[in-house]
């Protein structure tokens, strides 16, 4: 039977209103927003659930099915999810692909520096962040200060930044007001000693299926347009990142990435400009142990950089960090929460191939926050 004959039978069998009900085509309300919130599973473990809210923030039944439906959690819950299913996790932005593995190799280490970070918040809601870093090798001291104030009723955030290079920066951000999941930032910088000025318009949008971000350099001589997108299908991730220099009329970047991600596992591979290849694997072995593997290779080179790293939580306040690569460069770190809001980090970098020659680095960082 042809499809139009089948539809004719349905229409003749059911009244018009019942026919559309029979097809179960969902009604989309622009004022209804979906979000994923944490919840407790029946076995006591931490999980996630999908809830819908109206424009006043009140919870309500989601279109097509309730928030407790397994189909809804899998993404079969609306007109926009017929072709794509979600694993309950929003895709990361392109720059955050492989972030879990990168964190294993980067967080908990401050080689060759003495660092102090301070965060505080005023009674009026203004957040202040300041930091000072002393580089042991160069002797340079770098400091920065920033303040951030959020106007939640309008979705606005104002940020002011200053550093010891005498550069001033101002960011104005509006989020989830133009559209749900959309964030737009206008950024401007000014260097008083040179008079140089620059501006950028950034935007990012994310939902359960796609994460897109753009970055436009506001240069009247010819802006540089940077665009990246990541698509999510049942935990599989595919990303593309390109940058176009309108002044030179050429593409400066053509990057591609593939990956797979769950709550305790992440796989990431990337190709940058057709010549730089990379990959990483992250595995949360247990509640205390996180492991990562990183690989990098450049076309035309016989050298492959390979490294493994791990983070082990001694308890809720202390953790050990260790990493090593195929060039025998060893990194060790120890992080201790001395008291609520006070975290001390000790780290050391050891050159295993030239152990007796010296050149090893140590680092100390102290973080203070309310």
Short mmCIF file of C-alpha atoms in Angstrom, two decimals:
data_model
loop_
_atom_site.label_atom_id
_atom_site.label_comp_id
_atom_site.label_asym_id
_atom_site.label_seq_id
_atom_site.Cartn_x
_atom_site.Cartn_y
_atom_site.Cartn_z
CA UNK A 1 0.00 0.00 0.00
CA UNK A 2 1.36 3.41 -0.93
CA UNK A 3 1.99 5.88 1.86
CA UNK A 4 -0.68 8.35 0.73
CA UNK A 5 -3.23 5.49 0.58
CA UNK A 6 -2.28 4.55 4.14
CA UNK A 7 -2.71 8.16 5.31
CA UNK A 8 -6.07 8.36 3.53
CA UNK A 9 -7.29 5.31 5.45
CA UNK A 10 -6.16 6.82 8.75
CA UNK A 11 -7.84 10.16 8.04
CA UNK A 12 -11.10 8.46 7.04
CA UNK A 13 -10.99 6.23 10.11
CA UNK A 14 -10.24 8.96 12.65
CA UNK A 15 -11.51 12.51 13.00
CA UNK A 16 -8.90 15.13 12.15
CA UNK A 17 -8.05 15.98 15.75
CA UNK A 18 -7.81 12.32 16.69
CA UNK A 19 -5.61 11.63 13.69
CA UNK A 20 -2.95 14.11 14.88
CA UNK A 21 -3.25 12.69 18.39
CA UNK A 22 -2.76 9.22 16.95
CA UNK A 23 0.51 10.29 15.33
CA UNK A 24 1.62 11.76 18.69
CA UNK A 25 3.31 14.79 17.13
CA UNK A 26 4.50 16.88 20.09
CA UNK A 27 3.53 20.47 20.65
CA UNK A 28 6.58 22.65 21.20
CA UNK A 29 6.31 25.50 23.65
CA UNK A 30 9.08 28.06 23.29
CA UNK A 31 8.73 28.98 26.97
CA UNK A 32 9.48 25.43 28.14
CA UNK A 33 13.13 24.66 28.86
CA UNK A 34 14.79 21.30 29.48
CA UNK A 35 17.74 20.72 31.76
CA UNK A 36 19.60 17.84 33.36
CA UNK A 37 19.81 17.86 37.16
CA UNK A 38 21.53 15.47 39.59
CA UNK A 39 19.44 12.93 41.49
CA UNK A 40 19.84 9.81 43.62
CA UNK A 41 19.29 6.43 42.04
CA UNK A 42 17.43 3.67 43.84
CA UNK A 43 20.76 2.08 44.83
CA UNK A 44 21.96 5.31 46.42
CA UNK A 45 24.40 6.29 43.68
CA UNK A 46 24.42 9.72 42.09
CA UNK A 47 22.64 9.94 38.74
CA UNK A 48 20.94 12.42 36.41
CA UNK A 49 17.39 13.18 35.40
CA UNK A 50 15.71 15.46 32.87
CA UNK A 51 13.24 18.09 34.06
CA UNK A 52 11.20 20.72 32.22
CA UNK A 53 10.41 24.20 33.51
CA UNK A 54 8.11 26.98 32.37
CA UNK A 55 9.11 30.62 31.98
CA UNK A 56 8.64 31.15 35.74
CA UNK A 57 10.96 28.31 36.65
CA UNK A 58 8.18 25.99 37.80
CA UNK A 59 8.56 22.30 36.98
CA UNK A 60 6.00 20.72 34.69
CA UNK A 61 5.45 17.61 32.57
CA UNK A 62 7.74 17.56 29.54
CA UNK A 63 6.20 17.40 26.05
CA UNK A 64 5.32 13.90 24.81
CA UNK A 65 6.18 12.04 27.96
CA UNK A 66 6.94 12.53 31.65
CA UNK A 67 10.35 13.19 33.10
CA UNK A 68 10.43 9.67 34.56
CA UNK A 69 10.10 7.98 31.18
CA UNK A 70 13.09 5.91 30.08
CA UNK A 71 12.45 6.98 26.49
CA UNK A 72 12.65 10.59 27.53
CA UNK A 73 15.96 10.07 29.30
CA UNK A 74 17.30 8.44 26.16
CA UNK A 75 16.32 11.47 24.12
CA UNK A 76 13.15 10.14 22.38
CA UNK A 77 11.05 12.92 23.81
CA UNK A 78 10.37 15.56 21.20
CA UNK A 79 10.21 16.47 17.57
CA UNK A 80 13.86 17.57 17.54
CA UNK A 81 15.08 14.19 18.83
CA UNK A 82 13.68 11.88 16.17
CA UNK A 83 17.02 11.56 14.41
CA UNK A 84 19.42 11.95 17.35
CA UNK A 85 19.40 10.21 20.68
CA UNK A 86 21.17 11.62 23.72
CA UNK A 87 23.02 9.67 26.36
CA UNK A 88 21.93 12.20 28.98
CA UNK A 89 25.15 14.23 28.67
CA UNK A 90 25.55 17.48 26.79
CA UNK A 91 28.46 17.48 24.33
CA UNK A 92 31.50 19.53 25.32
CA UNK A 93 32.72 22.46 23.25
CA UNK A 94 35.51 21.70 20.81
CA UNK A 95 38.18 23.19 23.07
CA UNK A 96 37.01 20.88 25.89
CA UNK A 97 37.29 17.63 23.91
CA UNK A 98 39.72 15.42 25.80
CA UNK A 99 39.53 17.73 28.83
CA UNK A 100 39.18 14.89 31.34
CA UNK A 101 42.46 13.35 30.22
CA UNK A 102 44.13 16.76 29.97
CA UNK A 103 43.13 17.52 33.57
CA UNK A 104 44.95 14.40 34.74
CA UNK A 105 48.15 15.73 33.12
CA UNK A 106 47.79 19.41 34.02
CA UNK A 107 45.90 19.85 37.29
CA UNK A 108 47.90 19.50 40.48
CA UNK A 109 51.19 20.67 38.90
CA UNK A 110 52.93 24.07 39.04
CA UNK A 111 56.47 23.40 37.87
CA UNK A 112 59.10 26.09 38.39
CA UNK A 113 56.80 28.69 39.94
CA UNK A 114 55.65 30.01 43.27
CA UNK A 115 51.98 30.87 43.00
CA UNK A 116 49.34 32.45 45.20
CA UNK A 117 45.65 32.68 44.24
CA UNK A 118 42.99 34.45 46.27
CA UNK A 119 39.23 34.47 45.71
CA UNK A 120 36.68 36.34 47.76
CA UNK A 121 33.14 37.68 47.50
CA UNK A 122 31.64 40.89 48.85
CA UNK A 123 28.28 41.23 50.57
CA UNK A 124 26.87 42.88 47.43
CA UNK A 125 27.70 39.77 45.37
CA UNK A 126 30.84 41.02 43.59
CA UNK A 127 33.41 38.25 43.15
CA UNK A 128 37.10 39.17 43.31
CA UNK A 129 39.98 37.01 42.08
CA UNK A 130 43.64 37.89 42.38
CA UNK A 131 46.81 35.97 41.75
CA UNK A 132 50.56 36.38 41.73
CA UNK A 133 53.08 34.05 40.08
CA UNK A 134 56.86 34.13 40.43
CA UNK A 135 58.80 32.26 37.74
CA UNK A 136 61.97 30.78 39.21
CA UNK A 137 63.77 30.51 35.88
CA UNK A 138 63.11 33.98 34.45
CA UNK A 139 62.63 35.80 37.74
CA UNK A 140 59.53 37.51 36.35
CA UNK A 141 56.62 38.19 38.67
CA UNK A 142 53.17 38.30 37.11
CA UNK A 143 50.04 39.46 38.90
CA UNK A 144 46.39 39.79 37.97
CA UNK A 145 43.16 41.07 39.45
CA UNK A 146 39.60 40.55 38.27
CA UNK A 147 36.11 41.33 39.51
CA UNK A 148 32.83 39.80 38.40
CA UNK A 149 29.28 40.87 39.09
CA UNK A 150 26.19 38.97 37.97
CA UNK A 151 22.73 40.45 37.43
CA UNK A 152 20.79 37.19 37.53
CA UNK A 153 17.39 38.68 36.75
CA UNK A 154 18.65 39.79 33.34
CA UNK A 155 21.17 36.98 32.76
CA UNK A 156 24.02 39.52 32.62
CA UNK A 157 27.56 39.18 33.93
CA UNK A 158 30.12 42.00 34.01
CA UNK A 159 33.82 41.19 34.38
CA UNK A 160 36.77 43.57 34.77
CA UNK A 161 40.38 42.35 34.51
CA UNK A 162 43.81 43.90 35.03
CA UNK A 163 47.32 42.42 35.06
CA UNK A 164 50.88 43.59 35.66
CA UNK A 165 51.46 43.83 31.90
CA UNK A 166 49.14 46.84 32.29
CA UNK A 167 46.38 45.39 30.16
CA UNK A 168 42.75 46.17 30.96
CA UNK A 169 39.89 43.94 29.83
CA UNK A 170 36.11 44.18 30.13
CA UNK A 171 33.64 41.37 29.39
CA UNK A 172 29.85 41.69 29.16
CA UNK A 173 27.97 38.39 28.96
CA UNK A 174 24.30 37.57 28.54
CA UNK A 175 23.21 33.96 28.96
CA UNK A 176 19.95 32.04 28.39
CA UNK A 177 17.95 35.23 27.76
CA UNK A 178 18.11 35.52 23.98
CA UNK A 179 17.51 31.76 23.71
CA UNK A 180 17.89 28.79 26.03
CA UNK A 181 21.44 27.47 25.92
CA UNK A 182 22.79 30.57 24.13
CA UNK A 183 25.60 32.64 25.65
CA UNK A 184 26.89 35.85 24.04
CA UNK A 185 29.99 37.75 25.26
CA UNK A 186 31.40 41.09 24.16
CA UNK A 187 35.06 41.38 25.13
CA UNK A 188 37.30 44.41 24.93
CA UNK A 189 40.97 44.96 25.88
CA UNK A 190 43.06 48.11 26.17
CA UNK A 191 46.78 48.62 26.82
CA UNK A 192 47.31 52.23 28.07
CA UNK A 193 51.10 52.26 27.51
CA UNK A 194 50.80 51.41 23.80
CA UNK A 195 47.26 52.59 23.12
CA UNK A 196 46.40 49.30 21.41
CA UNK A 197 42.77 48.21 21.56
CA UNK A 198 41.01 45.03 20.55
CA UNK A 199 37.56 43.54 20.73
CA UNK A 200 35.91 40.17 20.28
CA UNK A 201 32.35 38.95 19.96
CA UNK A 202 31.93 35.43 21.30
CA UNK A 203 28.88 33.21 21.26
CA UNK A 204 28.20 29.65 22.32
CA UNK A 205 25.16 27.41 22.15
CA UNK A 206 24.66 23.94 23.58
CA UNK A 207 21.93 21.36 24.05
CA UNK A 208 21.87 17.57 24.32
CA UNK A 209 22.86 17.10 20.68
CA UNK A 210 25.21 19.86 19.61
CA UNK A 211 27.65 22.43 21.03
CA UNK A 212 28.60 25.37 18.81
CA UNK A 213 30.82 28.35 19.58
CA UNK A 214 32.01 31.26 17.48
CA UNK A 215 34.66 33.90 18.02
CA UNK A 216 34.84 37.02 15.83
CA UNK A 217 37.76 39.43 16.13
CA UNK A 218 36.36 42.97 15.76
CA UNK A 219 39.15 44.22 13.53
CA UNK A 220 38.01 46.77 10.93
CA UNK A 221 40.96 45.83 8.68
CA UNK A 222 39.55 42.32 8.39
CA UNK A 223 38.10 40.18 11.17
CA UNK A 224 39.26 36.67 12.00
CA UNK A 225 36.27 34.33 12.29
CA UNK A 226 36.67 31.24 14.42
CA UNK A 227 33.90 28.58 14.39
CA UNK A 228 33.73 25.18 16.08
CA UNK A 229 30.98 22.60 16.49
CA UNK A 230 30.64 19.24 18.25
CA UNK A 231 27.85 16.75 17.54
CA UNK A 232 26.76 14.13 20.09
CA UNK A 233 25.10 10.83 19.22
CA UNK A 234 24.68 8.30 22.05
CA UNK A 235 28.00 9.35 23.57
CA UNK A 236 29.90 9.47 20.25
CA UNK A 237 31.35 12.89 19.52
CA UNK A 238 32.36 14.42 16.19
CA UNK A 239 33.86 17.90 16.07
CA UNK A 240 35.15 20.38 13.52
CA UNK A 241 37.05 23.63 14.09
CA UNK A 242 37.93 26.16 11.42
CA UNK A 243 39.33 29.68 11.40
CA UNK A 244 39.07 32.10 8.50
CA UNK A 245 41.27 35.18 8.17
CA UNK A 246 39.25 37.61 6.06
CA UNK A 247 42.19 40.00 5.72
CA UNK A 248 44.34 37.32 4.04
CA UNK A 249 41.31 35.54 2.54
CA UNK A 250 42.45 32.11 3.68
CA UNK A 251 41.64 29.43 6.24
CA UNK A 252 44.17 29.45 9.08
CA UNK A 253 42.86 26.33 10.83
CA UNK A 254 41.14 23.14 9.70
CA UNK A 255 40.84 20.77 12.63
CA UNK A 256 38.79 17.60 13.09
CA UNK A 257 38.13 15.41 16.11
CA UNK A 258 36.32 12.20 17.01
CA UNK A 259 35.63 10.77 20.43
CA UNK A 260 33.44 8.85 22.81
CA UNK A 261 32.46 9.94 26.30
CA UNK A 262 30.62 8.56 29.32
CA UNK A 263 30.66 9.55 32.98
CA UNK A 264 33.77 7.45 33.70
CA UNK A 265 35.42 7.03 30.30
CA UNK A 266 36.52 9.37 27.51
CA UNK A 267 38.27 8.70 24.20
CA UNK A 268 39.50 11.55 21.99
CA UNK A 269 41.41 11.76 18.70
CA UNK A 270 42.15 14.86 16.65
CA UNK A 271 43.86 16.01 13.46
CA UNK A 272 45.01 19.64 13.26
CA UNK A 273 45.64 21.14 9.80
CA UNK A 274 46.24 17.67 8.40
CA UNK A 275 49.67 17.31 10.01
CA UNK A 276 49.37 17.29 13.80
CA UNK A 277 47.79 14.14 15.22
CA UNK A 278 46.76 13.57 18.83
CA UNK A 279 44.74 11.30 21.05
CA UNK A 280 43.88 10.71 24.67
CA UNK A 281 42.10 8.17 26.86
CA UNK A 282 40.60 8.86 30.27
CA UNK A 283 39.35 6.20 32.69
CA UNK A 284 37.89 6.66 36.14
CA UNK A 285 39.03 3.35 37.57
CA UNK A 286 37.42 3.91 40.96
CA UNK A 287 36.17 6.67 43.21
CA UNK A 288 39.79 7.34 44.19
CA UNK A 289 41.79 6.65 41.04
CA UNK A 290 41.71 8.55 37.71
CA UNK A 291 44.04 7.52 34.88
CA UNK A 292 44.92 9.13 31.55
CA UNK A 293 46.93 8.38 28.41
CA UNK A 294 48.09 11.02 25.93
CA UNK A 295 49.66 10.63 22.48
CA UNK A 296 50.94 13.21 19.98
CA UNK A 297 52.60 12.85 16.59
CA UNK A 298 53.51 15.28 13.80
CA UNK A 299 53.58 14.35 10.13
CA UNK A 300 57.14 14.17 8.81
CA UNK A 301 58.57 13.40 12.24
CA UNK A 302 59.64 10.01 13.57
CA UNK A 303 59.10 11.03 17.19
CA UNK A 304 55.88 10.22 19.02
CA UNK A 305 55.20 11.79 22.38
CA UNK A 306 53.47 9.30 24.67
CA UNK A 307 52.57 9.81 28.30
CA UNK A 308 50.60 8.23 31.12
CA UNK A 309 49.27 9.98 34.20
CA UNK A 310 47.23 9.26 37.29
CA UNK A 311 45.52 11.00 40.18
CA UNK A 312 44.91 9.12 43.42
CA UNK A 313 42.73 10.55 46.19
CA UNK A 314 44.20 9.66 49.58
CA UNK A 315 41.07 11.02 51.24
CA UNK A 316 38.59 13.81 50.62
CA UNK A 317 41.23 16.46 51.40
CA UNK A 318 44.44 15.07 49.90
CA UNK A 319 45.50 13.66 46.53
CA UNK A 320 48.64 12.42 44.78
CA UNK A 321 49.43 13.18 41.13
CA UNK A 322 52.01 11.46 38.91
CA UNK A 323 52.85 11.39 35.20
CA UNK A 324 55.66 10.22 32.92
CA UNK A 325 56.32 10.32 29.18
CA UNK A 326 58.53 8.38 26.78
CA UNK A 327 61.29 11.02 27.16
CA UNK A 328 61.61 10.08 30.85
CA UNK A 329 60.20 13.40 32.06
CA UNK A 330 58.53 12.70 35.40
CA UNK A 331 56.00 14.91 37.15
CA UNK A 332 54.95 14.50 40.76
CA UNK A 333 52.39 16.47 42.71
CA UNK A 334 50.74 16.50 46.11
CA UNK A 335 47.61 18.52 46.87
CA UNK A 336 46.29 19.06 50.38
CA UNK A 337 43.27 20.99 51.61
CA UNK A 338 44.61 22.50 54.81
CA UNK A 339 41.21 23.81 55.84
CA UNK A 340 37.99 24.78 54.03
CA UNK A 341 38.99 27.28 51.34
CA UNK A 342 42.75 26.77 51.71
CA UNK A 343 44.53 24.38 49.32
CA UNK A 344 48.29 23.77 49.13
CA UNK A 345 49.94 22.20 46.07
CA UNK A 346 53.54 20.90 45.98
CA UNK A 347 54.97 19.67 42.68
CA UNK A 348 58.27 18.60 41.14
CA UNK A 349 59.46 17.92 37.57
CA UNK A 350 62.35 15.44 37.19
CA UNK A 351 64.38 14.81 34.03
CA UNK A 352 64.98 11.07 34.25
CA UNK A 353 67.46 11.01 31.33
CA UNK A 354 69.72 13.59 33.01
CA UNK A 355 69.06 12.89 36.65
CA UNK A 356 72.55 13.81 37.88
CA UNK A 357 72.85 16.88 35.64
CA UNK A 358 70.23 18.80 37.57
CA UNK A 359 67.76 21.15 36.01
CA UNK A 360 64.86 19.68 37.93
CA UNK A 361 62.02 22.00 38.90
CA UNK A 362 59.87 22.40 41.98
CA UNK A 363 56.74 24.44 42.48
CA UNK A 364 54.50 25.65 45.28
CA UNK A 365 50.94 27.01 44.97
CA UNK A 366 48.53 28.23 47.61
CA UNK A 367 44.87 28.82 46.80
CA UNK A 368 42.59 30.80 49.10
CA UNK A 369 38.85 31.08 48.54
CA UNK A 370 35.76 31.61 50.69
#
